[in-house]
CSV table of C-alpha atoms in Angstrom, one decimal:
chain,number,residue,atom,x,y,z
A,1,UNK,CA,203.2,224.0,256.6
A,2,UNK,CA,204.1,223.2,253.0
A,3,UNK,CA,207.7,222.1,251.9
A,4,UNK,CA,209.5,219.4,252.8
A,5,UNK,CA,210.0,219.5,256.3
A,6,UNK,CA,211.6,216.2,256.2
A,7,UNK,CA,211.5,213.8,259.8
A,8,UNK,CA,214.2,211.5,257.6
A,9,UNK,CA,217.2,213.8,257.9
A,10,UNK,CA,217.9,213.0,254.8
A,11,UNK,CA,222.4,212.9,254.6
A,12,UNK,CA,224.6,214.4,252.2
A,13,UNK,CA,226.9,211.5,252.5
A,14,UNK,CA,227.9,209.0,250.2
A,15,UNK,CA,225.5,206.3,249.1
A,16,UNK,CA,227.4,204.1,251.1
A,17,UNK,CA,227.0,206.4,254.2
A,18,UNK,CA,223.5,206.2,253.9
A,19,UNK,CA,222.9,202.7,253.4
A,20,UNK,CA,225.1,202.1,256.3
A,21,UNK,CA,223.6,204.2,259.0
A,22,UNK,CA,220.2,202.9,258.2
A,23,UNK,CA,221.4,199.2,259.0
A,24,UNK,CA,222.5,199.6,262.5
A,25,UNK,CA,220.5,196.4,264.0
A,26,UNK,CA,219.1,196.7,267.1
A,27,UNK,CA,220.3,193.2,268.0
A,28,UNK,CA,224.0,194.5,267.5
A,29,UNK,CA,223.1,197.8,269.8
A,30,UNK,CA,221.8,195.4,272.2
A,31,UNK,CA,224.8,193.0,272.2
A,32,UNK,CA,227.2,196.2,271.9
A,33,UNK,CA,225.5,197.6,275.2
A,34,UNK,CA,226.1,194.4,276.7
A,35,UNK,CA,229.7,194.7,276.1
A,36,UNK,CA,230.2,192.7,273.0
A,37,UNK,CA,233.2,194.4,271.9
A,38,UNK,CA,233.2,192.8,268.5
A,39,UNK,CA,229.1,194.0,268.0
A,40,UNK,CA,230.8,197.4,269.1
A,41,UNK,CA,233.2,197.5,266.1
A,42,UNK,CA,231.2,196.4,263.8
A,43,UNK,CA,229.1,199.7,264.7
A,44,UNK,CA,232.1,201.9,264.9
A,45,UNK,CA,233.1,200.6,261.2
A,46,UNK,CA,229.5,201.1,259.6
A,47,UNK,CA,229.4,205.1,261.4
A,48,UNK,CA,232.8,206.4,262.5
A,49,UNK,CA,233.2,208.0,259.0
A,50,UNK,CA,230.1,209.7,259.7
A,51,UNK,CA,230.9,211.1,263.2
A,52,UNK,CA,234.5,211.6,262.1
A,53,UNK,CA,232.8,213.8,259.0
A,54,UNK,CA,230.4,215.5,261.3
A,55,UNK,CA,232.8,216.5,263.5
A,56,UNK,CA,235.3,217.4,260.9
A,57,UNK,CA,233.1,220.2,259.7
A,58,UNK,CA,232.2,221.9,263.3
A,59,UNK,CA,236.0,221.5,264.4
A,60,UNK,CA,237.7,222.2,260.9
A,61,UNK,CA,241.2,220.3,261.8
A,62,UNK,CA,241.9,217.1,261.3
A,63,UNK,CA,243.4,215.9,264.9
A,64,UNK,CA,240.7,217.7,266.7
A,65,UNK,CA,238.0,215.5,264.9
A,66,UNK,CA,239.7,212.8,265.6
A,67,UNK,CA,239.8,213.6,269.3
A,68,UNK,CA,235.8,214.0,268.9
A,69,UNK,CA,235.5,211.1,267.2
A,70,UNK,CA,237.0,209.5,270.0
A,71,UNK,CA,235.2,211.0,272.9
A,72,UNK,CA,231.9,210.4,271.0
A,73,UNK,CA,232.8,206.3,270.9
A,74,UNK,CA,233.5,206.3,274.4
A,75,UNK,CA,230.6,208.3,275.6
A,76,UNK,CA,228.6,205.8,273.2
A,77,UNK,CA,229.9,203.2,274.7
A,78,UNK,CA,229.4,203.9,278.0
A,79,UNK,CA,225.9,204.6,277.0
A,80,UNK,CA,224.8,201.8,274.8
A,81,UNK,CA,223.2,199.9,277.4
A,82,UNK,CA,220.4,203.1,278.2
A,83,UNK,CA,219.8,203.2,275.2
A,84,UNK,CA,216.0,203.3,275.1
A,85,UNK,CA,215.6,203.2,271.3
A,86,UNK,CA,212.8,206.0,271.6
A,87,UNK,CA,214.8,207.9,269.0
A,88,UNK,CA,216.5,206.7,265.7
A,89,UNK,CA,219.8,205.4,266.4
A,90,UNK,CA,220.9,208.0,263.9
A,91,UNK,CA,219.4,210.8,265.6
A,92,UNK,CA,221.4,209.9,269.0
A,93,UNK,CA,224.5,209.8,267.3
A,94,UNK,CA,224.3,212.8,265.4
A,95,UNK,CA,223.1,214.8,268.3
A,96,UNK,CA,226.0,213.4,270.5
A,97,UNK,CA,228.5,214.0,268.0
A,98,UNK,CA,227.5,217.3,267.0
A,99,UNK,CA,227.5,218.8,270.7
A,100,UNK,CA,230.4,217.2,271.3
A,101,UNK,CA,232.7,219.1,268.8
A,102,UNK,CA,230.8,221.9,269.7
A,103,UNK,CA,232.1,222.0,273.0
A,104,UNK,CA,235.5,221.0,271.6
A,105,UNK,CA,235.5,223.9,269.2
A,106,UNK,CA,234.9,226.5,271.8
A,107,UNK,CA,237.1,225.2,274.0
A,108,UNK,CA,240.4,225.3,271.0
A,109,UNK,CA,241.6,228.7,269.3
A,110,UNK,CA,240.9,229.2,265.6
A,111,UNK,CA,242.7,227.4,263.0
A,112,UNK,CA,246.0,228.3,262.2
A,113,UNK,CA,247.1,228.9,258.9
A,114,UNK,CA,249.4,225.5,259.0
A,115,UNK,CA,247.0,223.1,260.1
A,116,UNK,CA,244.7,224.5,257.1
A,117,UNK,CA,247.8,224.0,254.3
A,118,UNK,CA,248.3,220.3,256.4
A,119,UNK,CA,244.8,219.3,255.9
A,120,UNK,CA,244.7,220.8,252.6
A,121,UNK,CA,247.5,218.4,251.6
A,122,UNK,CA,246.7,215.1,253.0
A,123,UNK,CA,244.5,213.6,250.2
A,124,UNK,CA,243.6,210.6,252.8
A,125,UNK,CA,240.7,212.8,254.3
A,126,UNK,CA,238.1,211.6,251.7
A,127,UNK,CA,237.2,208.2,250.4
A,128,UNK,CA,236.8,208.5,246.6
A,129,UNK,CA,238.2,205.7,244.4
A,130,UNK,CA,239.2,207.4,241.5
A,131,UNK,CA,242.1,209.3,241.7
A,132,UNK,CA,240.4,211.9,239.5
A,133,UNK,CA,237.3,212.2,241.7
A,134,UNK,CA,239.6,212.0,244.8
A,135,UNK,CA,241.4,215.0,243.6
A,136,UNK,CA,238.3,217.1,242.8
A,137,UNK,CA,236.7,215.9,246.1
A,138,UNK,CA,240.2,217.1,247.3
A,139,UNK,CA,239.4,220.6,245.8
A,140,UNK,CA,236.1,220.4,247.5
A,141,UNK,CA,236.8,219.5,251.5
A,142,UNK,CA,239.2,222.5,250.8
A,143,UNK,CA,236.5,224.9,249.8
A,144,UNK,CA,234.5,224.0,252.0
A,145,UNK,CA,236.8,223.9,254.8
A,146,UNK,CA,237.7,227.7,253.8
A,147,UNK,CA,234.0,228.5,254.0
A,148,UNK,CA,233.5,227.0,257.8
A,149,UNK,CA,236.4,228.3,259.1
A,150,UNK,CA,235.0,232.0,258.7
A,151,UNK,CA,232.3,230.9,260.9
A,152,UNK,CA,232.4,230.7,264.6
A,153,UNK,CA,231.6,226.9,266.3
A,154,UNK,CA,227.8,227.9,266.5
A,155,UNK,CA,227.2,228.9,263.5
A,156,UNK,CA,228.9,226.1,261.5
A,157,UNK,CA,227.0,223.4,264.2
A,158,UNK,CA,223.9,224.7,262.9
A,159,UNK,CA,225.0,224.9,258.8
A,160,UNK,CA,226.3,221.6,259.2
A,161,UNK,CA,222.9,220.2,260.6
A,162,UNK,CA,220.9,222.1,258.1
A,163,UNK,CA,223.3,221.9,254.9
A,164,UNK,CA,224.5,218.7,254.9
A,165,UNK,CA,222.4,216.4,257.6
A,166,UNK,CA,219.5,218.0,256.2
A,167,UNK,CA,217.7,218.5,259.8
A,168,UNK,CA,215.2,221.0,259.9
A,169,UNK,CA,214.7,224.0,262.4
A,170,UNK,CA,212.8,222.3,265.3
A,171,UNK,CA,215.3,219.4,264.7
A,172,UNK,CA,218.7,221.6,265.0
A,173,UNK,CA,217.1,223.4,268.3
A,174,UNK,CA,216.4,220.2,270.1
A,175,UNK,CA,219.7,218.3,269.3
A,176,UNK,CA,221.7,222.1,270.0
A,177,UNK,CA,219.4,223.0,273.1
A,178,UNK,CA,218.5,226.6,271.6
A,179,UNK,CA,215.5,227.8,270.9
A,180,UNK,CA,213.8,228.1,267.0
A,181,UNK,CA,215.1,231.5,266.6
A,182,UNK,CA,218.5,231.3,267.9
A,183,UNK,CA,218.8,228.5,264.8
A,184,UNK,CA,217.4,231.6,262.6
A,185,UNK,CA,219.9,233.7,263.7
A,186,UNK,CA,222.7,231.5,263.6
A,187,UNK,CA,222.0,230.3,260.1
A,188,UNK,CA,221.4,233.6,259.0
A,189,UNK,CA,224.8,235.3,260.4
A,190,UNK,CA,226.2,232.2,258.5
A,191,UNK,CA,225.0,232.8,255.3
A,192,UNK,CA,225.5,236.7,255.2
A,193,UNK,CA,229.1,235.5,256.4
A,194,UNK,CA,229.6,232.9,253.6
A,195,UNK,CA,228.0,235.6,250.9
A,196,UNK,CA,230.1,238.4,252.2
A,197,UNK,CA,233.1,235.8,251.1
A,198,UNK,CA,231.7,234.8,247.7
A,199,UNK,CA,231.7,238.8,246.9
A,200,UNK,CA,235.0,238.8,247.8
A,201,UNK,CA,236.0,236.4,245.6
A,202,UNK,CA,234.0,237.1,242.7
A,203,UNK,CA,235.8,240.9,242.8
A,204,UNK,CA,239.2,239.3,243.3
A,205,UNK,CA,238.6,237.3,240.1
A,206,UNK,CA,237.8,240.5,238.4
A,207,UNK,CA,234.1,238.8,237.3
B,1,UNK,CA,205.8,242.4,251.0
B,2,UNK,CA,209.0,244.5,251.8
B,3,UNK,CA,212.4,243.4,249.9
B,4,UNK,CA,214.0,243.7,253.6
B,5,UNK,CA,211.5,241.3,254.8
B,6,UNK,CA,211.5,239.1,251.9
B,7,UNK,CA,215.5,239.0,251.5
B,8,UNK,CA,215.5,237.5,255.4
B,9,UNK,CA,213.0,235.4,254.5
B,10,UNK,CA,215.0,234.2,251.6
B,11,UNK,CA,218.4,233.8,253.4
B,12,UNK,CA,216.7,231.7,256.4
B,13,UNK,CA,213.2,230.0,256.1
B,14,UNK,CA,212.8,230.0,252.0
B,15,UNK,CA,215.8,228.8,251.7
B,16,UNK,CA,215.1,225.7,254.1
B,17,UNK,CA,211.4,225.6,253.2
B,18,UNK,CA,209.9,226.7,256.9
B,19,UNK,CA,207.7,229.0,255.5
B,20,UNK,CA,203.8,228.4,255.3
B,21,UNK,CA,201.9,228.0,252.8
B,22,UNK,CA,200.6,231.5,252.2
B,23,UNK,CA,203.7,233.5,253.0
B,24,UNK,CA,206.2,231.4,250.9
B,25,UNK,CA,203.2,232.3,248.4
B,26,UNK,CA,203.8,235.8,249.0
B,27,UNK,CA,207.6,235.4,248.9
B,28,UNK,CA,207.3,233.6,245.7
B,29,UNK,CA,205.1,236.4,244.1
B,30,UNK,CA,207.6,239.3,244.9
B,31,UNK,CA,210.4,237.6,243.3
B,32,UNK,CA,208.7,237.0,240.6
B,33,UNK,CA,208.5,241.3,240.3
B,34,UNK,CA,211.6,242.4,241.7
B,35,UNK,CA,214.9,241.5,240.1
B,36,UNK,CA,217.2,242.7,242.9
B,37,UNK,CA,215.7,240.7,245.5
B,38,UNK,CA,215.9,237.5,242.3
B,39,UNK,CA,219.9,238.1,243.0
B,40,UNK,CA,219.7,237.8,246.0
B,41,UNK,CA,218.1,234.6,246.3
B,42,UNK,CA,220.6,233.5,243.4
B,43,UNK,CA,223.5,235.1,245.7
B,44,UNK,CA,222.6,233.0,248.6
B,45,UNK,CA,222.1,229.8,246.9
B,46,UNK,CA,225.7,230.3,245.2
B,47,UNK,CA,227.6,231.0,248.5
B,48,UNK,CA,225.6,229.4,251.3
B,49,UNK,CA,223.7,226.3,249.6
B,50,UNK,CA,225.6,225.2,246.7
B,51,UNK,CA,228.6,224.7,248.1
B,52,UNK,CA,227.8,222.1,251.0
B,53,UNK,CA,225.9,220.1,248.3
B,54,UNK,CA,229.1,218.0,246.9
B,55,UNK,CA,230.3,217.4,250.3
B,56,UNK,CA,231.5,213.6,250.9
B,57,UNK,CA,232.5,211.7,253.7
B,58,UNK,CA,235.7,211.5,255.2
B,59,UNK,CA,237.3,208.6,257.7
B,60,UNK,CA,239.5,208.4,260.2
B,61,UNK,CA,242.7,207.1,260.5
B,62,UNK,CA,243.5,203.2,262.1
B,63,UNK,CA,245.0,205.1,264.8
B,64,UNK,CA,241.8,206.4,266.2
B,65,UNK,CA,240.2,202.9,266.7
B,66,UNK,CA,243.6,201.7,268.4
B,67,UNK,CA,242.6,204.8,271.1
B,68,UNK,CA,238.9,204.3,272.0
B,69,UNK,CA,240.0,200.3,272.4
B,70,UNK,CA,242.7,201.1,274.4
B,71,UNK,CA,240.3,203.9,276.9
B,72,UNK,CA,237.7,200.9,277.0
B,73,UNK,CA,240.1,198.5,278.1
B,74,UNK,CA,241.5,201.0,280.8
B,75,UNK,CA,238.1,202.0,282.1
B,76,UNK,CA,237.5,198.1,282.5
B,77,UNK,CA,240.0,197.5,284.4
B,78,UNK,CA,239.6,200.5,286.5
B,79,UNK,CA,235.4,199.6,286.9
B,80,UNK,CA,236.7,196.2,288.4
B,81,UNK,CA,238.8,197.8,291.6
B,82,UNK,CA,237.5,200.0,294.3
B,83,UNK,CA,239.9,202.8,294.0
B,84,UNK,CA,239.2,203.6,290.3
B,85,UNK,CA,235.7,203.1,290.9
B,86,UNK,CA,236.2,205.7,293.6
B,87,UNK,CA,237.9,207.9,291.5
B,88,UNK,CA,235.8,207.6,288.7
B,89,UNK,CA,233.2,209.3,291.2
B,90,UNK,CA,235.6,212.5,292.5
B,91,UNK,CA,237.2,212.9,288.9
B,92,UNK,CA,233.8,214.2,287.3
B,93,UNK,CA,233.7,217.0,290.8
B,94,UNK,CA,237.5,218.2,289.6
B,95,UNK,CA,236.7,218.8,286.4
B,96,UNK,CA,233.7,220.6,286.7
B,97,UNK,CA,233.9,223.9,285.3
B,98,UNK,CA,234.7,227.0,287.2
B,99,UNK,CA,231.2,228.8,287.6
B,100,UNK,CA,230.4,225.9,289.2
B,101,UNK,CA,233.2,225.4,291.7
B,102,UNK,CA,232.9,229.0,292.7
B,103,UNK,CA,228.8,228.5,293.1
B,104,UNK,CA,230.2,225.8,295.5
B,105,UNK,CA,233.0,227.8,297.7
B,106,UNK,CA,230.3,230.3,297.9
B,107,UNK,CA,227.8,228.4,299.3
B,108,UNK,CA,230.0,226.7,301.2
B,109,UNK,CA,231.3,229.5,302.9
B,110,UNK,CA,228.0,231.2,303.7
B,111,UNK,CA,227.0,228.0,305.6
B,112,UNK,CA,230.0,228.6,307.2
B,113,UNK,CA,229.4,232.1,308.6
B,114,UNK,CA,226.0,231.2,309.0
B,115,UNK,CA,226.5,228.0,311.5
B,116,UNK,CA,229.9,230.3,313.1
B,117,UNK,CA,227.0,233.2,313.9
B,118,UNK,CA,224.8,231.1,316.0
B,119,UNK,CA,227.3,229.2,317.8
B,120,UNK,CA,227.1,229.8,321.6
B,121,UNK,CA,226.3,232.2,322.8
B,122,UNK,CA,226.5,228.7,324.6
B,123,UNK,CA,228.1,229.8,327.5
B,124,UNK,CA,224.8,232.2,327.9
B,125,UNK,CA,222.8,229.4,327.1
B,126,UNK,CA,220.8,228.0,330.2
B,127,UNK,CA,221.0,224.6,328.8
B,128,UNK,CA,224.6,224.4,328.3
B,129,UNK,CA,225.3,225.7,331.9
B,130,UNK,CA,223.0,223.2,333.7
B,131,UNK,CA,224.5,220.7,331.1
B,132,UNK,CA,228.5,221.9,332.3
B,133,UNK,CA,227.1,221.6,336.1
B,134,UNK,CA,226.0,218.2,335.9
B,135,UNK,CA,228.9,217.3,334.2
B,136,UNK,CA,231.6,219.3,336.9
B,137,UNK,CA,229.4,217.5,339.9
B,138,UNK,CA,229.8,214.0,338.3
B,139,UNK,CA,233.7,214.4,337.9
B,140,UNK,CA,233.6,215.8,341.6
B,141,UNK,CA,231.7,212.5,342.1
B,142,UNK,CA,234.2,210.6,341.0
B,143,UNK,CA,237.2,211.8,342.4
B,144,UNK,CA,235.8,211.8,345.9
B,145,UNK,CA,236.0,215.3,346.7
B,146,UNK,CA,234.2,214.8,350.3
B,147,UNK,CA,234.0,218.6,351.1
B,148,UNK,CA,232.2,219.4,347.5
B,149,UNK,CA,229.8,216.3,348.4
B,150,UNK,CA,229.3,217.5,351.8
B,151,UNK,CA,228.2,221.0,350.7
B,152,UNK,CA,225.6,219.3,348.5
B,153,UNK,CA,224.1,217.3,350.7
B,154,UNK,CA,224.0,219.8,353.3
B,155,UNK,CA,221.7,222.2,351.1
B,156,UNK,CA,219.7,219.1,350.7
B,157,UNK,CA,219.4,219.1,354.7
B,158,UNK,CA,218.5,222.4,355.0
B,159,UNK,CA,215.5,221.9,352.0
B,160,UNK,CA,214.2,218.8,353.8
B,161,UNK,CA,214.0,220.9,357.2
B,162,UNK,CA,212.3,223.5,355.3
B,163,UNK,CA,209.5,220.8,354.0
B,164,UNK,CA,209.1,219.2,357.1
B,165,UNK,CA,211.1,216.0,356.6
């Protein structure tokens, strides 16, 4: 098939995100699963703003990715020591994460309008030095936070993977359990949501 | 290729570059030709690509850490004693989700009515009589009822008269 149907899952994050989740040693997964609890944090530093960010975007509030973010340590923790280091370490943890605030997200109610204004105004969210870039970055979580909360859990689990882990179709159906064209559908339904919205705005700004 | 075609082509596997070779070809070709279905490809990278392209990463607060140390710690210390391990294997069964517990009454309950249907009939059941027989003549037995003993014995007489004996 031609175009880049990338096995890297290639990140949005930041440089520093990258670089980080690449360097996960198998000599401190090893000593992690054998309870070190100090090998153990070291891993949580390196990826919790990746799971926390992952699971930000499928759950859209800021407590309930932390609960997430939680419940994804734990179950990695209990699971360390199986782990058979068939797959990427990345892999494992992104597929963990992301059915885990799945299953979160269907289980809560939508976002209310006060969590959204809370979130909106609590600039600690995202790590950006400059004040200047931590504002616009600001601006950014916002929008984007408006666009995945038209979408239901599904559909943002699988906009997420593709958008902004970069995971392609066959990728997003094994780490979601669905089949090839339920990730068709999904993404699809997304984007006529998301364009549906851009209209919107575009006529309410009188372009 | 038809613009309805091509536009969910456009919105799902051009768009993430799934297509093959020839038909992204094809896909390619008709936008080149058809400026309506050029807007749309603009619309959706606008709305549904662009967007997720500047998005960083976020951390969580201290307090998050403080938790999943403080859950390890707990499930240590529960591991190390019998009860909590105990618990640890009837919590998972509680919190199993309803479809599941109501598969389980069901079942349950059919085994139930099933087992309850072929009971005895046991008093009708040679076995069990012979068994409850035995069982009356070795109490007799027991408590020395001479009479009962007697009338045994006697049919025994009368059987060994009848052989010859």
């Amino acid at each position: 098939m031609q175009g880049t149907k990338s096995q890297s899952f290639r990140s949005k994050v930041s440089e520093l995100g990258v670089k980080t989740m690449q360097e996960i040693e198998k000599e401190l997964i090893t000593k992690a699963g054998q309870g070190d609890m100090r090998a153990f944090r070291e891993i949580y530093q390196r990826v919790s703003g990746y799971v926390y960010t992952l699971a930000y975007r499928v759950v859209n509030t800021k407590h309930d990715a932390e609960e997430v973010t939680q419940d994804v340590f734990l179950k990695i923790h209990r699971s360390l020591n199986s782990f058979k280091f068939e797959a990427s370490f990345k892999t494992w943890l992104y597929r963990i994460a992301v059915n885990t605030a799945l299953n979160h997200a269907k289980k809560r109610s939508r976002v209310t309008r006060r969590e959204v204004e809370e979130t909106f105004e609590d600039p600690a969210t995202v790590t950006q030095p400059d004040a200047g870039k931590r504002l616009e970055a600001g601006e950014t979580e916002s929008q984007l936070k408006i666009l995945l909360d038209q979408l239901n859990p599904d559909q943002r689990a699988c906009i997420v993977l593709r958008e902004i882990e970069g995971v392609d179709y066959q990728g997003i159906a094994s780490s979601l359990g669905i089949n090839i064209n339920t990730v068709r559908s999904r993404l699809k339904r997304a984007r006529e949501t998301l364009m549906v919205l851009g209209r919107k705005e575009v006529a309410s700004h009188g372009m | 290729m038809e613009c309805k075609k091509v536009r969910d082509r456009l919105i799902t596997d051009y768009v993430d570059k799934e297509l093959g070779t020839e038909e992204n070809t094809e896909v390619g070709r008709h936008l080149a030709a058809c400026s309506g279905c050029r807007e749309f490809s603009e619309a959706v990278q606008r709305s549904a690509v662009i967007p997720f392209k500047e998005a960083g990463e976020m951390q969580p607060d201290g307090v998050v850490w403080q938790r999943i140390q403080e859950k390890i710690e707990t499930e240590r210390a529960r591991s190390g004693n019998w009860f909590g391990r105990l618990a640890d294997a009837w919590v998972p069964l509680l919190r199993m989700p309803p479809p599941v517990f109501r598969v389980a009454f069901v079942t349950a309950l059919i085994l139930v009515v099933v087992v309850l249907a072929k009971w005895p009939s046991s008093y009708a059941d040679p076995a069990y009589g012979y068994i409850s027989e035995q069982m009356t003549f070795m109490g007799e037995l027991r408590s020395g009822n001479a009479d009962l003993m007697n009338g045994d014995l006697k049919d025994y007489d009368q059987m060994f008269e009848a052989i010859g004996g």
